[in-house]
Coordinates of C-alpha atoms and ligand atoms in Angstrom, one line a residue:
M712 CA -25.7 -12.8 87.6
S713 CA -28.1 -10.8 89.7
E714 CA -27.9 -8.0 87.2
V715 CA -29.5 -9.9 84.4
V716 CA -32.7 -8.1 83.5
S717 CA -35.6 -9.3 81.4
P718 CA -35.0 -9.2 77.7
G719 CA -38.2 -7.2 77.5
E720 CA -36.3 -4.1 78.6
G721 CA -34.5 -3.7 75.4
E722 CA -37.5 -4.3 73.3
R723 CA -39.4 -1.7 75.2
A724 CA -36.6 0.7 74.4
L725 CA -37.1 0.2 70.7
Q726 CA -40.7 1.1 71.2
D727 CA -40.0 4.5 72.8
P728 CA -42.0 7.1 71.0
P729 CA -39.7 9.1 68.7
D730 CA -39.0 12.6 69.6
D731 CA -41.2 14.6 67.4
D732 CA -41.3 18.3 67.7
G733 CA -43.1 18.5 64.5
G734 CA -40.0 19.5 62.5
P735 CA -37.8 17.2 60.4
P736 CA -35.8 15.1 60.8
A737 CA -37.2 13.0 63.6
R738 CA -34.2 12.0 65.8
R739 CA -34.7 9.8 68.8
R740 CA -33.0 11.1 72.0
P741 CA -30.2 8.8 73.1
P742 CA -31.4 6.5 75.9
A743 CA -30.2 6.9 79.5
V744 CA -27.1 5.0 80.6
E745 CA -29.0 3.2 83.3
R746 CA -31.5 1.8 80.9
L747 CA -28.7 0.5 78.6
L748 CA -27.0 -1.1 81.6
G749 CA -30.2 -3.0 82.2
H750 CA -30.5 -4.2 78.6
G751 CA -30.6 -7.9 78.2
T752 CA -27.3 -8.1 76.3
A753 CA -25.4 -6.0 78.8
S754 CA -25.2 -8.5 81.6
S755 CA -22.6 -10.7 80.1
W756 CA -20.4 -7.7 79.4
V757 CA -20.8 -6.6 83.0
V758 CA -19.5 -10.0 84.0
Q759 CA -16.6 -9.8 81.6
H760 CA -15.4 -6.2 82.0
G761 CA -17.1 -5.0 85.1
R762 CA -20.0 -2.5 85.5
I763 CA -17.8 0.6 85.8
A764 CA -15.9 -0.1 82.6
L765 CA -19.1 -0.9 80.7
T766 CA -20.7 2.3 82.0
G767 CA -17.7 4.3 80.8
A768 CA -17.8 2.7 77.4
I769 CA -21.6 3.3 77.1
R770 CA -21.1 6.9 77.9
A771 CA -18.3 7.2 75.3
V772 CA -20.6 5.7 72.7
L773 CA -23.5 8.0 73.6
D774 CA -21.1 11.0 73.4
E775 CA -20.1 9.7 69.9
I776 CA -23.7 9.5 68.9
R777 CA -24.6 13.0 70.2
A778 CA -21.5 14.5 68.5
G779 CA -22.2 12.8 65.2
A780 CA -25.3 13.5 63.2
E781 CA -26.1 9.8 62.9
P782 CA -29.6 8.5 63.8
V783 CA -29.7 7.0 67.3
P784 CA -29.3 3.2 67.0
D785 CA -31.4 0.9 69.1
D786 CA -30.3 -0.1 72.6
A787 CA -28.8 -3.5 71.6
E788 CA -26.6 -1.8 69.0
I789 CA -25.4 0.8 71.5
V790 CA -24.5 -1.9 74.0
A791 CA -22.7 -3.9 71.3
R792 CA -20.7 -0.8 70.3
A793 CA -19.7 -0.3 73.9
A794 CA -18.7 -3.9 74.3
A795 CA -16.7 -3.7 71.1
R796 CA -14.8 -0.8 72.6
L797 CA -14.1 -2.7 75.7
D798 CA -12.9 -5.7 73.7
A799 CA -10.6 -3.6 71.7
A800 CA -9.2 -1.9 74.8
A801 CA -8.6 -5.3 76.5
R802 CA -6.7 -6.7 73.5
P803 CA -2.9 -6.6 74.0
S804 CA -1.2 -4.0 71.9
L805 CA 1.6 -6.3 70.7
R806 CA -0.1 -9.3 69.0
Q807 CA 0.5 -12.1 66.6
V808 CA -0.3 -11.3 62.9
F809 CA -0.1 -13.3 59.7
N810 CA 2.8 -12.0 57.8
L811 CA 1.8 -12.7 54.2
T812 CA 3.7 -9.8 52.7
G813 CA 6.1 -12.1 51.0
T814 CA 9.0 -10.6 53.0
V815 CA 10.2 -13.4 55.3
L816 CA 12.3 -11.2 57.6
H817 CA 10.0 -8.2 57.8
T818 CA 11.4 -5.6 60.3
N819 CA 8.1 -4.0 60.9
L820 CA 6.5 -7.4 61.6
G821 CA 9.2 -8.5 64.1
R822 CA 11.8 -10.2 61.8
A823 CA 12.6 -13.8 62.6
I824 CA 10.1 -16.2 64.1
L825 CA 11.7 -18.1 66.9
P826 CA 11.8 -21.9 67.2
E827 CA 10.0 -23.8 69.9
E828 CA 13.3 -24.5 71.6
A829 CA 13.8 -20.8 72.2
V830 CA 10.3 -20.3 73.5
V831 CA 10.8 -23.0 76.1
A832 CA 14.2 -21.6 77.1
V833 CA 12.9 -18.1 77.5
A834 CA 9.9 -19.3 79.6
A835 CA 12.3 -21.1 81.9
A836 CA 14.6 -18.1 82.2
M837 CA 11.6 -15.8 83.0
T838 CA 9.9 -17.9 85.6
G839 CA 12.8 -18.6 88.0
A840 CA 16.1 -17.2 89.1
T841 CA 19.0 -17.9 86.7
N842 CA 22.8 -18.1 86.7
L843 CA 22.9 -15.1 84.3
E844 CA 26.0 -13.6 85.9
F845 CA 26.9 -16.4 88.3
D846 CA 29.5 -19.1 87.7
L847 CA 28.0 -22.3 89.1
A848 CA 31.4 -24.1 89.2
S849 CA 33.2 -21.5 91.3
G850 CA 30.2 -19.9 93.0
E851 CA 31.6 -16.5 92.0
R852 CA 30.4 -13.7 89.8
G853 CA 30.2 -14.7 86.2
E854 CA 30.0 -13.0 82.8
R855 CA 26.7 -13.0 81.0
D856 CA 28.2 -13.5 77.5
S857 CA 29.7 -16.8 78.8
H858 CA 26.3 -18.5 78.1
V859 CA 26.8 -18.2 74.3
E860 CA 30.4 -17.2 73.7
A861 CA 31.8 -20.7 73.3
L862 CA 28.9 -21.7 71.0
I863 CA 29.4 -18.6 68.8
C864 CA 33.1 -19.2 68.6
R865 CA 32.5 -22.9 67.6
L866 CA 30.1 -21.8 64.9
T867 CA 32.1 -18.9 63.4
G868 CA 35.7 -19.7 64.2
A869 CA 36.0 -16.5 66.2
E870 CA 38.3 -16.2 69.2
A871 CA 35.8 -14.3 71.3
A872 CA 32.3 -13.0 71.1
L873 CA 29.9 -10.6 72.9
V874 CA 26.2 -9.8 72.6
V875 CA 24.5 -6.4 72.7
N876 CA 20.9 -5.1 72.0
N877 CA 21.1 -5.2 68.2
N878 CA 23.5 -4.8 65.3
A879 CA 23.3 -1.0 65.3
A880 CA 24.5 -1.2 69.0
A881 CA 27.2 -3.7 68.0
V882 CA 28.5 -1.2 65.4
L883 CA 28.3 1.7 67.9
L884 CA 30.2 -0.2 70.5
V885 CA 33.0 -1.3 68.1
L886 CA 33.4 2.3 66.9
D887 CA 33.4 3.7 70.4
A888 CA 35.8 1.1 71.8
L889 CA 38.3 1.1 68.9
A890 CA 38.1 4.5 67.3
L891 CA 36.9 7.1 69.7
R892 CA 38.1 10.6 68.6
R893 CA 40.0 8.9 65.7
E894 CA 39.4 8.3 62.1
V895 CA 37.4 5.4 60.6
I896 CA 38.0 4.7 57.0
V897 CA 35.0 3.6 54.9
S898 CA 34.6 3.2 51.1
R899 CA 32.2 5.7 49.6
G900 CA 30.4 2.8 48.1
E901 CA 29.5 1.5 51.5
L902 CA 28.0 4.5 53.3
V903 CA 24.8 2.7 53.8
E904 CA 21.4 3.8 55.2
I905 CA 19.4 0.9 56.6
G906 CA 15.8 1.6 57.2
G907 CA 16.2 5.3 57.6
S908 CA 17.3 5.2 61.2
F909 CA 20.7 3.6 60.8
R910 CA 23.1 5.6 58.6
V911 CA 26.7 4.7 58.8
P912 CA 27.9 8.4 58.8
D913 CA 25.4 9.3 61.6
V914 CA 26.4 6.3 63.7
M915 CA 30.1 7.3 63.3
A916 CA 29.3 10.8 64.4
R917 CA 27.4 9.6 67.5
A918 CA 30.2 7.2 68.3
G919 CA 32.6 10.1 68.4
C920 CA 34.6 9.0 65.4
R921 CA 35.6 11.0 62.3
L922 CA 34.5 9.4 59.1
R923 CA 37.2 9.3 56.4
E924 CA 35.6 8.4 53.1
V925 CA 37.8 6.8 50.5
G926 CA 37.3 6.0 46.8
T927 CA 34.2 6.8 44.8
T928 CA 30.6 5.5 44.9
N929 CA 31.4 2.8 42.3
R930 CA 35.1 2.1 42.7
T931 CA 37.5 2.0 45.6
H932 CA 41.0 0.8 45.2
L933 CA 43.5 -0.7 47.7
A934 CA 45.6 2.5 47.1
D935 CA 42.7 4.6 48.3
Y936 CA 42.8 2.8 51.6
A937 CA 46.6 2.8 51.8
D938 CA 46.7 6.6 51.2
A939 CA 44.2 7.3 53.9
I940 CA 45.6 5.2 56.7
G941 CA 47.7 7.4 59.0
P942 CA 48.5 8.1 62.6
R943 CA 44.9 9.2 63.3
T944 CA 43.3 6.1 61.9
G945 CA 41.5 4.0 64.6
L946 CA 39.8 1.5 62.3
V947 CA 39.1 0.5 58.8
M948 CA 35.5 -0.6 58.3
K949 CA 33.7 -2.6 55.6
V950 CA 30.0 -2.3 55.5
H951 CA 27.7 -4.8 53.8
P952 CA 25.6 -2.8 51.3
S953 CA 22.6 -4.8 52.5
N954 CA 19.7 -3.1 50.7
Y955 CA 21.3 -2.1 47.4
E956 CA 23.8 -3.3 44.9
I957 CA 26.3 -1.4 42.7
R958 CA 26.6 -3.0 39.3
G959 CA 28.5 -2.3 36.2
F960 CA 31.8 -0.4 36.4
A961 CA 32.3 -1.1 40.0
S962 CA 35.0 -2.6 42.2
Q963 CA 36.3 -3.0 45.7
P964 CA 39.8 -4.4 46.5
P965 CA 39.9 -8.1 47.4
E966 CA 39.3 -8.4 51.2
A967 CA 42.4 -10.5 51.7
E968 CA 44.5 -7.7 50.3
L969 CA 42.8 -5.1 52.3
H970 CA 43.4 -7.2 55.4
R971 CA 47.1 -7.6 54.6
L972 CA 47.4 -3.8 54.3
C973 CA 45.7 -3.3 57.6
I974 CA 47.9 -5.8 59.3
A975 CA 51.0 -4.2 57.8
R976 CA 49.9 -0.8 59.0
G977 CA 48.8 -2.0 62.4
V978 CA 45.1 -0.9 62.0
P979 CA 42.2 -3.2 62.9
L980 CA 39.8 -4.1 60.1
A981 CA 36.1 -4.5 61.0
S982 CA 33.3 -5.7 58.9
D983 CA 29.6 -4.9 59.5
L984 CA 27.9 -7.8 57.8
G985 CA 24.3 -6.8 58.7
S986 CA 22.6 -10.1 58.3
G987 CA 25.5 -12.4 58.7
S988 CA 24.6 -16.0 58.0
L989 CA 26.2 -18.8 60.0
I990 CA 25.7 -21.3 57.2
D991 CA 26.3 -21.4 53.5
L992 CA 22.9 -20.4 52.1
A993 CA 23.9 -21.6 48.6
A994 CA 24.0 -25.2 49.9
Y995 CA 20.2 -24.7 50.6
G996 CA 19.5 -23.4 47.1
L997 CA 19.4 -19.8 48.3
P998 CA 21.3 -16.8 47.0
P999 CA 24.7 -16.8 48.5
E1000 CA 25.6 -14.5 51.4
P1001 CA 29.0 -14.2 53.0
T1002 CA 29.1 -16.3 56.2
V1003 CA 30.5 -14.9 59.4
R1004 CA 33.3 -17.5 59.3
Q1005 CA 34.2 -16.4 55.8
A1006 CA 34.2 -12.7 56.8
L1007 CA 36.5 -13.5 59.8
A1008 CA 39.0 -15.0 57.5
Y1009 CA 39.8 -11.5 56.2
C1010 CA 39.1 -9.2 59.0
D1011 CA 39.6 -8.8 62.8
L1012 CA 36.0 -8.1 63.9
V1013 CA 32.6 -8.9 62.5
T1014 CA 29.3 -7.4 63.6
F1015 CA 25.9 -8.9 62.7
S1016 CA 22.3 -9.2 63.7
G1017 CA 20.7 -12.0 65.7
D1018 CA 17.3 -11.7 64.2
K1019 CA 18.1 -11.5 60.5
L1020 CA 19.4 -14.5 58.6
L1021 CA 20.5 -16.1 61.8
G1022 CA 16.9 -16.6 62.6
G1023 CA 17.0 -15.8 66.3
V1024 CA 16.1 -13.0 68.7
Q1025 CA 16.9 -9.3 68.4
C1026 CA 20.5 -8.7 69.3
G1027 CA 23.8 -7.8 67.8
L1028 CA 26.9 -9.9 67.9
V1029 CA 30.5 -8.7 67.9
V1030 CA 32.9 -11.6 67.1
G1031 CA 36.6 -11.9 66.3
R1032 CA 40.0 -11.2 67.8
A1033 CA 40.1 -11.8 71.5
D1034 CA 41.9 -8.6 72.4
L1035 CA 39.5 -6.4 70.4
V1036 CA 36.4 -8.1 71.7
A1037 CA 37.8 -7.7 75.3
K1038 CA 38.3 -4.0 74.6
A1039 CA 34.7 -3.7 73.5
R1040 CA 33.5 -5.6 76.5
R1041 CA 35.4 -3.3 78.9
N1042 CA 33.8 -0.2 77.2
P1043 CA 31.2 1.4 79.5
L1044 CA 28.7 1.4 76.5
K1045 CA 28.6 -2.4 76.8
R1046 CA 26.8 -2.0 80.1
A1047 CA 24.2 0.4 78.5
L1048 CA 23.8 -1.9 75.4
R1049 CA 23.7 -5.2 77.2
V1050 CA 20.8 -7.7 76.7
D1051 CA 18.4 -9.4 79.1
K1052 CA 18.5 -13.0 80.3
M1053 CA 15.5 -13.7 77.9
T1054 CA 17.7 -12.8 75.0
Y1055 CA 20.6 -15.1 76.1
A1056 CA 18.1 -17.9 76.7
A1057 CA 16.6 -17.5 73.2
L1058 CA 20.0 -17.0 71.5
E1059 CA 21.6 -20.0 73.1
A1060 CA 18.7 -22.2 72.1
V1061 CA 18.8 -21.0 68.5
L1062 CA 22.6 -21.4 68.3
R1063 CA 22.3 -24.9 69.6
L1064 CA 20.1 -25.8 66.6
Y1065 CA 23.1 -24.9 64.4
E1066 CA 25.0 -27.7 66.0
H1067 CA 22.7 -30.1 64.2
P1068 CA 22.9 -28.9 60.7
E1069 CA 21.1 -31.9 59.3
Q1070 CA 17.9 -30.8 61.2
L1071 CA 18.3 -27.1 60.9
R1072 CA 16.0 -26.7 57.9
R1073 CA 13.2 -28.4 59.8
R1074 CA 13.7 -26.8 63.2
L1075 CA 14.7 -23.2 62.4
P1076 CA 11.6 -21.3 61.1
T1077 CA 13.5 -18.7 59.1
L1078 CA 15.4 -21.3 57.2
R1079 CA 12.3 -23.5 56.8
L1080 CA 10.3 -20.6 55.3
L1081 CA 13.2 -19.4 53.1
T1082 CA 13.7 -22.9 51.6
R1083 CA 10.1 -23.8 51.0
P1084 CA 9.8 -25.1 47.5
R1085 CA 7.5 -23.2 45.2
D1086 CA 5.6 -26.4 44.3
E1087 CA 4.7 -26.9 47.9
I1088 CA 3.5 -23.3 48.3
E1089 CA 1.5 -23.6 45.2
A1090 CA -0.1 -26.8 46.4
Q1091 CA -1.0 -25.0 49.6
A1092 CA -2.5 -22.1 47.6
R1093 CA -4.6 -24.6 45.6
R1094 CA -5.9 -26.2 48.8
L1095 CA -6.7 -22.9 50.4
L1096 CA -8.2 -21.1 47.3
P1097 CA -11.8 -22.5 47.7
E1098 CA -11.7 -22.0 51.4
V1099 CA -10.6 -18.4 51.2
A1100 CA -13.0 -17.7 48.2
R1101 CA -15.9 -19.0 50.3
R1102 CA -15.1 -16.7 53.2
L1103 CA -14.7 -13.7 50.9
Q1104 CA -17.7 -14.5 48.7
G1105 CA -19.3 -11.3 47.4
R1106 CA -16.4 -9.2 48.7
A1107 CA -13.4 -10.2 46.6
E1108 CA -12.5 -12.5 43.8
V1109 CA -9.8 -14.9 44.8
A1110 CA -7.3 -16.4 42.4
L1111 CA -4.0 -18.1 42.5
S1112 CA -0.9 -16.5 41.0
S1113 CA 2.8 -16.6 41.0
C1114 CA 4.8 -14.0 43.0
A1115 CA 8.3 -13.4 44.3
S1116 CA 9.1 -13.5 48.0
Q1117 CA 11.9 -11.5 49.5
I1118 CA 14.3 -12.5 52.2
G1119 CA 14.0 -9.0 53.8
S1120 CA 16.0 -7.1 56.5
G1121 CA 18.4 -5.9 53.9
A1122 CA 19.6 -9.3 53.0
L1123 CA 20.0 -9.9 49.3
P1124 CA 17.6 -7.3 48.0
I1125 CA 18.1 -8.2 44.3
D1126 CA 17.5 -11.9 44.6
T1127 CA 13.9 -13.0 45.1
L1128 CA 12.4 -16.4 45.9
P1129 CA 9.7 -17.8 43.5
S1130 CA 6.5 -18.2 45.4
A1131 CA 2.7 -18.5 45.1
C1132 CA 0.0 -16.3 46.4
L1133 CA -3.7 -15.8 46.6
T1134 CA -4.7 -12.6 44.8
L1135 CA -7.8 -10.7 46.1
R1136 CA -9.4 -8.5 43.5
R1137 CA -12.5 -6.3 43.5
P1138 CA -15.4 -8.4 42.2
A1139 CA -16.9 -7.4 38.9
S1140 CA -20.2 -7.5 40.6
D1141 CA -19.1 -4.8 43.2
G1142 CA -21.8 -2.3 42.6
T1143 CA -20.2 0.5 44.6
R1144 CA -18.6 3.4 42.8
R1145 CA -15.5 3.1 45.0
G1146 CA -12.4 3.2 42.9
G1147 CA -10.1 0.2 42.9
G1148 CA -7.6 2.0 45.2
A1149 CA -10.2 2.7 47.8
W1150 CA -11.6 -0.8 47.6
L1151 CA -8.1 -2.2 48.2
K1152 CA -7.5 0.1 51.1
R1153 CA -10.8 -1.0 52.7
L1154 CA -10.1 -4.7 52.2
G1155 CA -6.6 -4.3 53.6
A1156 CA -8.1 -2.5 56.7
D1157 CA -10.7 -5.2 57.2
L1158 CA -8.0 -7.9 57.1
R1159 CA -5.9 -6.0 59.6
A1160 CA -8.9 -5.7 61.9
L1161 CA -9.3 -9.5 62.1
P1162 CA -8.8 -11.3 65.5
V1163 CA -5.3 -12.3 64.2
P1164 CA -4.6 -9.6 61.6
I1165 CA -3.7 -10.7 58.1
I1166 CA -1.1 -8.5 56.5
G1167 CA -0.7 -8.7 52.7
R1168 CA 0.9 -6.7 50.0
V1169 CA -0.7 -4.5 47.3
A1170 CA 0.6 -5.2 43.8
H1171 CA -0.9 -5.0 40.4
D1172 CA -4.3 -3.6 41.7
A1173 CA -4.8 -6.6 43.9
L1174 CA -4.1 -7.6 47.5
Q1175 CA -1.6 -10.4 47.4
L1176 CA -1.3 -13.0 50.2
D1177 CA 2.1 -14.7 49.7
L1178 CA 1.7 -18.1 51.3
R1179 CA 5.5 -18.8 51.7
T1180 CA 5.2 -17.7 55.3
L1181 CA 1.8 -19.4 56.1
E1182 CA 2.2 -22.4 58.4
D1183 CA -0.9 -22.2 60.6
E1184 CA -3.6 -22.7 57.9
A1185 CA -6.3 -23.5 60.4
G1186 CA -5.6 -20.4 62.4
F1187 CA -5.6 -18.3 59.2
L1188 CA -9.0 -19.6 58.1
A1189 CA -10.4 -19.2 61.6
S1190 CA -9.3 -15.6 61.6
L1191 CA -10.8 -15.1 58.1
D1192 CA -14.1 -16.6 59.4
A1193 CA -14.5 -13.4 61.5
L1194 CA -15.0 -11.4 58.2
A1195 CA -18.4 -12.9 58.0
C1196 CA -19.4 -11.3 61.3
Ligands
PLP651 C1 20.5 -4.5 59.4 C2 21.8 -3.8 59.5 C3 22.2 -3.1 60.6 C4 21.4 -2.9 61.8 O1 21.1 -4.0 62.4 P1 20.0 -4.1 63.6 O2 20.1 -5.5 64.1 O3 18.7 -3.8 62.9 O4 20.3 -3.0 64.5 C5 23.5 -2.6 60.6 N1 24.3 -2.7 59.5 C6 23.9 -3.4 58.4 C7 24.9 -3.6 57.3 C8 22.7 -4.0 58.4 O5 22.3 -4.7 57.3

């Protein structure tokens, strides 16, 4: 701490005579870097970030001040701004946030939150060598999918299973392995776009398949499929509409009939489920979704995501008939799309939770959050209301309201889950002439700038914080505390 200088230094700086060349406006010349480095508040930043880094940050702030027309702040303020720059630069880019958007599986916010069991398993896999592709019984080379294949088969009734980077990769692999340079038959009502970057027709083209659309947007009949199947057909594919629903005069042939047709014509039938639940969500009071086991009853291969309703890590699963899965595994793309040991570690831990269905709701965060009763969320909102109001005093009016959470990630877009939120509104006393929109934008930005950013949702001229997904109340309030600073 030899670099600590007397606090008097900074004070002296404040007393520097202003530059006064007689003409307005009087603007103090920015102080020298050396003097700022000697400021009383600088020493602890030197210890934390190093003298070179602090010097660079001070120079950057001084440049900023020279470039802008702003009055030159005092030395303490300049040092504080430099320190804030260093702090910001030292913060990891990928960070935890509070997802209070009301969308439980929010793709932009990382989808499923993993259970503790997965965290432990990943840490173990990362910090030592593993038997990733090594068969401990024989001492010979092993197969990485072996760590989860039997588990997946038990949970879904599949004959075989493999894992790739995500569900888009699973679809790509299935198309390439089973229908390269051949036709893939898809109903016009199922040509889905998911999140802009995954469009069924585009994936087909990249996989080197020819898309053969059948039926119309609202109705596709068994005869449409029957007419289209021919010598060039590689695959018939069903795609879960995920983020939309066609209602009214709409129909698709019963899956069992379509499967019978495919068997009779010797063409495999694949189903891209998207979310693909392993359990009957209706049993938990949630809107029903076809389970992977149900889908396998009427098709040969199913593809689904590991981090949507399954509640695990980002990956894509291909499950179904052993000969078809084997074909996909032999495809060179499998090597390019394969996943890391961390993914297997996390996925295995999550799948094992499914072997204890009676504890699943408690132990699997996705299911726990999706099934939180509205009463419980409202009680939490009541409890937090005064705490949040106190921290936002003078900045926002806080109230409790009802809202609707979404499952997210394309699962069940129509059905919502009743929830409760804290609603932040511009206070009547807000004297600024800022419009409500600008006020909301500013508040949203301030909440995103917190130590653990808080992400809400703008609705009805207010910023809503849906509490369905808030488990760490203490951390949430601690982060809000920083608003006062
Ligand atoms: C979400 C989804 C995908 C893409 O899955 P990722 O895991 O995001 O790659 C593909 N198909 C359907 C039907 C989906 O819902």
